[in-house]
């Protein structure tokens, strides 16, 4: 998965980039299954690998397919990135180790969800009952976000002029 | 410390920095969006790997199972994935509009066009 991500940095052909990001999403879904998060894996495979790839292909069809120039000032960017990464890794040294049942995250509300959701809400899948019942407001907010995004896309693309009429070409201005 | 230890966090950090690098070093707007996606996935991996308990199973109630993986991060990430795709779609729509207005999706060329307009 990390290798795929690194390949994404180097590639110039945008079609290959989009396909690779689809593969990246699928690998992430496999990783979620290994980590016991089956619901998340479903969503990632359907939404992340499916819908996002289709959206990007649609954008490619409306724009161009090839990245033109080499990345700018890669040295400064590399420096910033490795500094941030080193800081973050320094931060992880205080984190509980992987799979530790005593980590603070497992001792707040999660035990209550696991014990009571079967009798209080019903469905055997705890993720479903938390999503739809205990944290229903989150889901309402999510729907609001999607609605806003859809409205924004419609505003941006709905009033598009006919292509070619007002569009300026990059070659004419020597770009 | 045995093998997995903090390794899961480091993978998340490496992925996150890869996405960050794409966002700041690449001039192409679609590649920037892909970089943002990688950044997002790294955060998802971070959350999901925190929720895992050794010896636990998927959080689906069944008889005879004692340890369940923590379901709460799963719920948060489910929401986050869908919201992430919505924002990606909005970003791509913006890219299409920029292409309509400037005829290019390279950051440098857009900057040049802006400068020429000013002079």
Short mmCIF file of C-alpha atoms in Angstrom, two decimals:
data_model
loop_
_atom_site.label_atom_id
_atom_site.label_comp_id
_atom_site.label_asym_id
_atom_site.label_seq_id
_atom_site.Cartn_x
_atom_site.Cartn_y
_atom_site.Cartn_z
CA UNK A 1 0.00 0.00 0.00
CA UNK A 2 2.81 2.38 0.85
CA UNK A 3 4.55 1.35 -2.39
CA UNK A 4 1.41 2.29 -4.31
CA UNK A 5 1.39 5.66 -2.60
CA UNK A 6 5.03 6.28 -3.55
CA UNK A 7 4.32 5.27 -7.16
CA UNK A 8 1.56 7.88 -7.14
CA UNK A 9 4.13 10.59 -6.40
CA UNK A 10 6.22 9.78 -9.46
CA UNK A 11 3.59 9.08 -12.12
CA UNK A 12 2.83 11.74 -14.70
CA UNK A 13 0.03 10.04 -16.63
CA UNK A 14 -3.12 11.08 -14.82
CA UNK A 15 -5.14 8.08 -16.02
CA UNK A 16 -2.61 5.77 -14.38
CA UNK A 17 -2.69 7.97 -11.27
CA UNK A 18 -6.46 7.60 -10.99
CA UNK A 19 -6.31 3.82 -11.49
CA UNK A 20 -3.55 3.54 -8.89
CA UNK A 21 -5.53 5.55 -6.39
CA UNK A 22 -8.38 3.07 -6.92
CA UNK A 23 -5.99 0.22 -6.17
CA UNK A 24 -4.79 2.17 -3.14
CA UNK A 25 -8.37 2.37 -1.85
CA UNK A 26 -8.92 -1.35 -2.38
CA UNK A 27 -5.72 -2.15 -0.47
CA UNK A 28 -6.94 0.11 2.33
CA UNK A 29 -10.21 -1.88 2.36
CA UNK A 30 -8.27 -5.15 2.69
CA UNK A 31 -6.31 -3.62 5.56
CA UNK A 32 -9.57 -2.68 7.32
CA UNK A 33 -10.80 -6.29 7.05
CA UNK A 34 -7.58 -7.46 8.67
CA UNK A 35 -8.12 -4.91 11.44
CA UNK A 36 -11.69 -6.24 12.10
CA UNK A 37 -13.43 -3.18 10.67
CA UNK A 38 -15.68 -4.96 8.16
CA UNK A 39 -18.23 -2.17 7.82
CA UNK A 40 -15.53 0.38 7.10
CA UNK A 41 -14.02 -1.97 4.52
CA UNK A 42 -17.39 -2.23 2.73
CA UNK A 43 -17.73 1.52 2.60
CA UNK A 44 -14.15 2.11 1.49
CA UNK A 45 -14.43 -0.47 -1.30
CA UNK A 46 -17.76 0.86 -2.55
CA UNK A 47 -17.33 4.59 -2.03
CA UNK A 48 -13.57 5.12 -1.96
CA UNK A 49 -12.56 2.73 -4.71
CA UNK A 50 -15.77 2.90 -6.74
CA UNK A 51 -17.41 6.31 -6.68
CA UNK A 52 -14.24 8.37 -6.18
CA UNK A 53 -12.55 6.66 -9.15
CA UNK A 54 -15.58 7.28 -11.36
CA UNK A 55 -15.64 10.95 -10.29
CA UNK A 56 -11.95 11.36 -11.08
CA UNK A 57 -12.36 9.69 -14.48
CA UNK A 58 -15.20 12.09 -15.21
CA UNK A 59 -12.96 15.02 -14.33
CA UNK A 60 -10.20 13.61 -16.55
CA UNK A 61 -12.65 13.40 -19.44
CA UNK A 62 -13.46 17.09 -18.93
CA UNK A 63 -9.84 18.21 -18.52
CA UNK A 64 -6.44 16.95 -19.68
CA UNK A 65 -4.71 13.64 -19.08
CA UNK A 66 -1.02 14.41 -18.63
CA UNK A 67 0.93 16.33 -16.01
CA UNK A 68 3.15 18.80 -17.79
CA UNK A 69 6.13 19.91 -15.76
CA UNK A 70 8.28 18.25 -13.15
CA UNK A 71 7.45 18.98 -9.51
CA UNK A 72 8.66 22.38 -8.36
CA UNK A 73 11.20 22.94 -5.59
CA UNK A 74 11.10 19.32 -4.42
CA UNK A 75 13.95 19.92 -1.97
CA UNK A 76 12.11 22.48 0.15
CA UNK A 77 8.98 20.32 0.06
CA UNK A 78 10.95 17.21 1.04
CA UNK A 79 12.51 19.10 3.95
CA UNK A 80 9.15 20.29 5.26
CA UNK A 81 7.63 16.84 4.84
CA UNK A 82 10.42 14.97 6.61
CA UNK A 83 10.47 17.51 9.45
CA UNK A 84 6.72 17.13 9.99
CA UNK A 85 7.01 13.36 9.73
CA UNK A 86 9.80 13.24 12.29
CA UNK A 87 7.74 15.37 14.68
CA UNK A 88 4.71 13.11 14.23
CA UNK A 89 6.77 9.96 14.82
CA UNK A 90 8.20 11.57 17.94
CA UNK A 91 4.58 12.11 18.99
CA UNK A 92 3.67 8.44 18.50
CA UNK A 93 6.25 7.37 21.06
CA UNK A 94 3.70 8.20 23.78
CA UNK A 95 0.91 6.21 22.14
CA UNK A 96 -0.28 2.84 23.48
CA UNK A 97 1.13 -0.12 21.50
CA UNK A 98 -0.93 -1.81 18.78
CA UNK A 99 -3.71 -4.10 20.03
CA UNK A 100 -3.29 -3.13 23.68
CA UNK A 101 -6.62 -3.81 25.48
CA UNK A 102 -5.69 -1.30 28.20
CA UNK A 103 -5.44 1.68 25.85
CA UNK A 104 -7.57 4.63 27.08
CA UNK A 105 -9.65 4.54 23.88
CA UNK A 106 -11.20 1.22 24.95
CA UNK A 107 -12.37 2.42 28.38
CA UNK A 108 -14.72 5.32 27.81
CA UNK A 109 -18.08 4.67 26.15
CA UNK A 110 -17.10 1.71 23.99
CA UNK A 111 -17.71 -0.99 26.67
CA UNK A 112 -21.21 0.36 27.24
CA UNK A 113 -21.99 0.18 23.52
CA UNK A 114 -20.71 -3.39 23.38
CA UNK A 115 -22.67 -4.52 26.45
CA UNK A 116 -25.97 -2.70 26.01
CA UNK A 117 -26.52 -2.14 22.31
CA UNK A 118 -27.84 -5.66 21.78
CA UNK A 119 -30.70 -5.14 24.24
CA UNK A 120 -31.21 -1.39 23.82
CA UNK A 121 -31.20 -1.05 20.04
CA UNK A 122 -31.42 -4.56 18.62
CA UNK A 123 -29.20 -5.26 15.62
CA UNK A 124 -26.32 -7.62 16.32
CA UNK A 125 -23.94 -5.35 14.44
CA UNK A 126 -22.75 -2.83 17.02
CA UNK A 127 -21.48 -0.41 14.38
CA UNK A 128 -25.00 -0.16 12.92
CA UNK A 129 -26.64 0.57 16.26
CA UNK A 130 -24.06 3.19 17.22
CA UNK A 131 -24.27 4.85 13.81
CA UNK A 132 -28.05 4.96 13.57
CA UNK A 133 -29.07 5.31 17.19
CA UNK A 134 -26.48 6.49 19.71
CA UNK A 135 -24.75 8.85 17.32
CA UNK A 136 -27.66 9.58 15.02
CA UNK A 137 -26.89 13.30 15.09
CA UNK A 138 -23.52 12.62 13.47
CA UNK A 139 -25.27 10.87 10.62
CA UNK A 140 -27.68 13.80 10.28
CA UNK A 141 -24.68 16.11 10.06
CA UNK A 142 -23.12 13.85 7.45
CA UNK A 143 -26.24 14.07 5.33
CA UNK A 144 -26.12 17.86 5.67
CA UNK A 145 -22.50 17.88 4.46
CA UNK A 146 -23.36 15.73 1.45
CA UNK A 147 -26.29 18.00 0.62
CA UNK A 148 -24.07 21.06 0.84
CA UNK A 149 -21.44 19.43 -1.38
CA UNK A 150 -24.07 18.46 -3.95
CA UNK A 151 -25.50 21.98 -3.94
CA UNK A 152 -22.00 23.42 -4.38
CA UNK A 153 -21.25 21.13 -7.32
CA UNK A 154 -24.51 22.07 -8.97
CA UNK A 155 -23.76 25.77 -8.53
CA UNK A 156 -20.24 25.31 -9.91
CA UNK A 157 -21.08 23.13 -12.88
CA UNK A 158 -24.75 23.79 -13.48
CA UNK A 159 -24.26 27.17 -15.14
CA UNK A 160 -21.35 26.09 -17.36
CA UNK A 161 -21.08 27.95 -20.63
CA UNK A 162 -20.75 25.95 -23.77
CA UNK A 163 -17.13 24.75 -23.88
CA UNK A 164 -14.80 26.46 -26.32
CA UNK A 165 -16.59 29.78 -26.43
CA UNK A 166 -15.15 31.68 -23.48
CA UNK A 167 -12.28 29.34 -22.77
CA UNK A 168 -8.76 30.70 -23.19
CA UNK A 169 -6.11 28.32 -24.47
CA UNK A 170 -2.92 27.76 -22.49
CA UNK A 171 -0.72 27.52 -25.58
CA UNK A 172 -1.66 30.97 -26.85
CA UNK A 173 -0.33 32.70 -23.76
CA UNK A 174 2.88 30.68 -23.75
CA UNK A 175 2.14 28.73 -20.55
CA UNK B 1 8.56 -4.22 22.84
CA UNK B 2 7.40 -6.99 20.47
CA UNK B 3 6.95 -6.49 16.75
CA UNK B 4 3.79 -4.53 15.95
CA UNK B 5 4.42 -2.07 18.80
CA UNK B 6 4.01 1.39 17.34
CA UNK B 7 4.52 0.25 13.75
CA UNK B 8 0.90 0.95 12.77
CA UNK B 9 1.26 4.62 13.71
CA UNK B 10 4.45 4.90 11.69
CA UNK B 11 2.74 3.53 8.58
CA UNK B 12 0.01 6.11 9.05
CA UNK B 13 2.64 8.85 9.41
CA UNK B 14 4.52 7.73 6.27
CA UNK B 15 1.28 7.64 4.25
CA UNK B 16 0.24 11.02 5.59
CA UNK B 17 3.59 12.57 4.66
CA UNK B 18 3.36 11.05 1.16
CA UNK B 19 0.00 12.72 0.67
CA UNK B 20 1.33 15.97 2.13
CA UNK B 21 4.30 15.89 -0.24
CA UNK B 22 2.02 15.41 -3.26
CA UNK B 23 -0.14 18.31 -2.16
CA UNK B 24 2.71 20.80 -1.72
CA UNK B 25 5.16 19.66 -4.42
CA UNK B 26 2.92 18.89 -7.40
CA UNK B 27 1.53 21.61 -9.60
CA UNK B 28 -1.26 19.59 -11.17
CA UNK B 29 -4.59 20.14 -9.45
CA UNK B 30 -5.95 16.60 -9.99
CA UNK B 31 -2.79 15.14 -8.47
CA UNK B 32 -3.24 17.46 -5.53
CA UNK B 33 -6.74 16.04 -4.99
CA UNK B 34 -5.32 12.50 -5.13
CA UNK B 35 -2.73 13.56 -2.55
CA UNK B 36 -5.46 14.87 -0.27
CA UNK B 37 -7.18 11.49 -0.61
CA UNK B 38 -4.02 9.68 0.49
CA UNK B 39 -3.75 12.06 3.44
CA UNK B 40 -7.34 11.19 4.39
CA UNK B 41 -6.81 7.45 4.11
CA UNK B 42 -3.80 7.74 6.41
CA UNK B 43 -6.01 9.28 9.09
CA UNK B 44 -8.55 6.47 8.58
CA UNK B 45 -5.83 3.84 8.96
CA UNK B 46 -4.69 5.60 12.14
CA UNK B 47 -8.15 5.47 13.72
CA UNK B 48 -8.96 1.92 12.64
CA UNK B 49 -5.64 0.57 13.88
CA UNK B 50 -6.25 2.26 17.26
CA UNK B 51 -9.59 0.48 17.60
CA UNK B 52 -8.09 -3.00 17.17
CA UNK B 53 -7.73 -5.16 20.29
CA UNK B 54 -5.48 -8.19 20.21
CA UNK B 55 -7.60 -11.37 20.03
CA UNK B 56 -10.78 -9.39 19.38
CA UNK B 57 -13.24 -10.00 16.56
CA UNK B 58 -15.35 -7.73 14.41
CA UNK B 59 -17.95 -5.89 16.53
CA UNK B 60 -20.92 -8.10 15.62
CA UNK B 61 -22.66 -9.61 18.64
CA UNK B 62 -22.58 -13.38 18.83
CA UNK B 63 -22.62 -16.01 21.55
CA UNK B 64 -19.36 -17.16 22.99
CA UNK B 65 -17.31 -14.16 21.95
CA UNK B 66 -15.69 -12.23 24.75
CA UNK B 67 -13.54 -9.55 23.13
CA UNK B 68 -14.83 -7.21 20.48
CA UNK B 69 -12.82 -4.62 18.63
CA UNK B 70 -13.82 -1.10 19.64
CA UNK B 71 -16.78 -0.12 17.38
CA UNK B 72 -16.71 3.63 18.00
CA UNK B 73 -13.80 4.56 15.67
CA UNK B 74 -15.41 2.41 12.96
CA UNK B 75 -18.54 4.56 13.13
CA UNK B 76 -16.53 7.78 13.00
CA UNK B 77 -14.54 6.59 10.00
CA UNK B 78 -17.66 5.38 8.17
CA UNK B 79 -18.97 8.92 8.40
CA UNK B 80 -15.57 10.37 7.49
CA UNK B 81 -15.23 8.26 4.33
CA UNK B 82 -18.56 9.43 2.96
CA UNK B 83 -17.86 13.05 3.85
CA UNK B 84 -14.41 12.68 2.27
CA UNK B 85 -15.89 11.57 -1.03
CA UNK B 86 -18.33 14.48 -0.93
CA UNK B 87 -15.49 16.97 -0.48
CA UNK B 88 -13.44 15.21 -3.18
CA UNK B 89 -16.35 15.60 -5.57
CA UNK B 90 -16.56 19.30 -4.72
CA UNK B 91 -12.81 19.72 -5.28
CA UNK B 92 -13.02 17.99 -8.65
CA UNK B 93 -15.92 20.23 -9.65
CA UNK B 94 -13.74 23.22 -8.78
CA UNK B 95 -10.96 21.78 -10.96
CA UNK B 96 -13.36 21.49 -13.88
CA UNK B 97 -14.44 25.11 -13.39
CA UNK B 98 -10.81 26.27 -13.22
CA UNK B 99 -10.10 24.42 -16.44
CA UNK B 100 -13.07 26.20 -18.02
CA UNK B 101 -11.86 29.60 -16.88
CA UNK B 102 -8.11 29.25 -17.54
CA UNK B 103 -7.76 26.38 -20.01
CA UNK B 104 -5.23 24.61 -17.82
CA UNK B 105 -5.04 22.73 -14.53
CA UNK B 106 -1.36 23.44 -13.83
CA UNK B 107 -0.80 25.81 -10.95
CA UNK B 108 2.18 27.61 -12.56
CA UNK B 109 0.32 28.36 -15.77
CA UNK B 110 -2.64 29.73 -13.84
CA UNK B 111 -0.24 32.01 -11.95
CA UNK B 112 1.31 33.23 -15.22
CA UNK B 113 -2.11 33.95 -16.70
CA UNK B 114 -3.04 35.96 -13.60
CA UNK B 115 0.16 38.01 -13.82
CA UNK B 116 -0.37 38.75 -17.49
CA UNK B 117 -3.84 39.98 -16.71
CA UNK B 118 -2.53 42.37 -14.09
CA UNK B 119 0.11 43.98 -16.31
#
